[in-house]
XYZ file of N, CA and C in Angstrom:
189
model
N 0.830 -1.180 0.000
C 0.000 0.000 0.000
C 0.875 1.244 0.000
N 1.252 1.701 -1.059
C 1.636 2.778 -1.137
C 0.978 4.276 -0.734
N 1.270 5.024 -0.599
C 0.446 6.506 -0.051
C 0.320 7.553 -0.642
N -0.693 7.658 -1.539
C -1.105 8.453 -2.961
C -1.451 9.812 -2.772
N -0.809 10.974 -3.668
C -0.637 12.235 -3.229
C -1.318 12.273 -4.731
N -1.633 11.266 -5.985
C -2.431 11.256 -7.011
C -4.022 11.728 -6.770
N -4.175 12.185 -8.207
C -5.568 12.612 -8.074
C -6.335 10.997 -7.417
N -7.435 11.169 -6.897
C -8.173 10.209 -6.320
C -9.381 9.202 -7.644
N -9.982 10.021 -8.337
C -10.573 9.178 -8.917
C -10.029 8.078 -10.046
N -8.793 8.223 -10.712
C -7.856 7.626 -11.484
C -7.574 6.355 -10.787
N -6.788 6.593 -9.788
C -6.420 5.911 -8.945
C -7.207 4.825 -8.362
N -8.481 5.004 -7.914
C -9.819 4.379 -7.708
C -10.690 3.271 -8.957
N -10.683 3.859 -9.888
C -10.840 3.345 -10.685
C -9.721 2.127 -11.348
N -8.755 2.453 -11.366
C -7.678 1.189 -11.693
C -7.630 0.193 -10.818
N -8.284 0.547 -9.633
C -7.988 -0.798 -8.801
C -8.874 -2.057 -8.901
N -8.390 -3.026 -8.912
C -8.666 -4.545 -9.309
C -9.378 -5.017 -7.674
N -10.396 -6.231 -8.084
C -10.632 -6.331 -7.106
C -10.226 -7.224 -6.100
N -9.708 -6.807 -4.723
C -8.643 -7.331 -3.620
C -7.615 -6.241 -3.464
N -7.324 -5.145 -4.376
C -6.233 -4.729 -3.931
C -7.016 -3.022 -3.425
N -5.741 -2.577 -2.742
C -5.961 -1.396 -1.820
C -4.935 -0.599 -1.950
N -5.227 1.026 -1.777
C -4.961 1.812 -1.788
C -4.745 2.361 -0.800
N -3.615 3.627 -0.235
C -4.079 4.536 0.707
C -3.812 6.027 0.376
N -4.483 6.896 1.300
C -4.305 8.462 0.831
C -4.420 9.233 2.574
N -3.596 10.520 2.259
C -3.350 10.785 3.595
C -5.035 11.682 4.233
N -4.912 11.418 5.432
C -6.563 11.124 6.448
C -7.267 12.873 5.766
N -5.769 13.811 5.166
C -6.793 15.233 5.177
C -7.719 15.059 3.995
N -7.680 13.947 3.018
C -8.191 13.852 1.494
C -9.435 12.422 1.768
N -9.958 12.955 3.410
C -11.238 11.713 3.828
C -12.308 12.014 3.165
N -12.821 13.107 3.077
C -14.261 13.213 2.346
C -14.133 12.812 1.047
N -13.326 13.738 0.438
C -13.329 13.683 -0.967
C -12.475 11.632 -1.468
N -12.183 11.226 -0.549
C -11.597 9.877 -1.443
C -12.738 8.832 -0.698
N -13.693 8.937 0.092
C -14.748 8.369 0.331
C -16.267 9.236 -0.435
N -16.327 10.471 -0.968
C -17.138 10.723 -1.735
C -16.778 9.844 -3.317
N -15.904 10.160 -3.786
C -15.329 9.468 -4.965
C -15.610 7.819 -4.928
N -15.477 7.402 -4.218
C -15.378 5.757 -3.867
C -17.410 5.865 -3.696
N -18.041 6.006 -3.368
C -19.074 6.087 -3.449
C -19.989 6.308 -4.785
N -19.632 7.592 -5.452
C -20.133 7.398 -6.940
C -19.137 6.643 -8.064
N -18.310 6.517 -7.467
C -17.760 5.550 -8.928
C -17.863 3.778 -8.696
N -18.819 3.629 -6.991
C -19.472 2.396 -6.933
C -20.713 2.333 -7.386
N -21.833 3.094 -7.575
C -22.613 3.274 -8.533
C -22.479 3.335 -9.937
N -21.923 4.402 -10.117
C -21.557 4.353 -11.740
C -20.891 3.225 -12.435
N -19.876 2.276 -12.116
C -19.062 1.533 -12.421
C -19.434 -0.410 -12.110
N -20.933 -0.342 -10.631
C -21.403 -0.920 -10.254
C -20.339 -1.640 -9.381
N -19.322 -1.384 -8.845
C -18.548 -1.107 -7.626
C -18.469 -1.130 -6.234
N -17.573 -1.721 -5.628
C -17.794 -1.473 -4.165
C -16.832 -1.365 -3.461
N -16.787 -0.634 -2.815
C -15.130 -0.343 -2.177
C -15.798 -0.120 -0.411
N -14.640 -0.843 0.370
C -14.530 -0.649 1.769
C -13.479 0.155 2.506
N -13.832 1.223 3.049
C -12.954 1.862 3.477
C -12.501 1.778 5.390
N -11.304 1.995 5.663
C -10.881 2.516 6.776
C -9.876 2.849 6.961
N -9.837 3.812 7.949
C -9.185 4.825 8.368
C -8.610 4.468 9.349
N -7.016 4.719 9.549
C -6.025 4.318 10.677
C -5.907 5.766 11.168
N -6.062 5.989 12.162
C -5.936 7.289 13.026
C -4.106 7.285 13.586
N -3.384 5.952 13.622
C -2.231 6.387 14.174
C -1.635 6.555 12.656
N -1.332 6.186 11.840
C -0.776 6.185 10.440
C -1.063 7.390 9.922
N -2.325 8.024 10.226
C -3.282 9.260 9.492
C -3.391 8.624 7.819
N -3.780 7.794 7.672
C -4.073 7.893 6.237
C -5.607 7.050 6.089
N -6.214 6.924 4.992
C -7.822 6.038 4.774
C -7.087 4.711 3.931
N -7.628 4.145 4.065
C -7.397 2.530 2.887
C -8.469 2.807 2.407
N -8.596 2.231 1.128
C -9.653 2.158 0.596
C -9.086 0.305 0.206
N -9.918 -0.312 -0.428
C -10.037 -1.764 -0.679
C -11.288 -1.926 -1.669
N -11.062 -2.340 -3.268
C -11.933 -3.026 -3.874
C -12.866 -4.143 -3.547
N -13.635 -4.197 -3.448
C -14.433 -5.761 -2.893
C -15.087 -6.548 -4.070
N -15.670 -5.635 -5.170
C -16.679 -6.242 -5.641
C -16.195 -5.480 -7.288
C-alpha cells in the first residue's frame, strides 16, 4: 500500500478487485465521496478505513 498524493478518482478506478490503496486522512471526504459514486456508476464497491495512528484512509476493492 503505497500513499497516494495522485488525483483520487484515477487511482480508484484502476484498482482490481482485492487490492488497496491509501491516501493521507486530510483527502477523507473527498476519497470516500469518490469511492461512493464511482461504486454506482461503475457498479462497484469499495470498503474503506481509516487508521488514526498512520493518518491515512485505505480504501479496498471488494466487488
Amino acid at each position: 500500500m503505497a500513499e497516494n498524493l495522485e488525483k483520487i478518482r484515477p487511482v480508484l478506478t484502476a484498482l482490481e478487485i482485492g487490492d488497496t490503496v491509501s491516501f493521507p486522512i486530510s483527502r477523507l471526504k473527498s476519497v470516500r465521496t469518490q469511492a461512493s459514486e464511482l461504486g454506482v456508476i461503475y457498479n462497484r464497491q469499495f470498503k474503506t478505513k481509516t487508521d488514526r495512528e498512520k493518518r491515512v484512509i485505505i480504501v479496498k476493492r471488494i466487488l
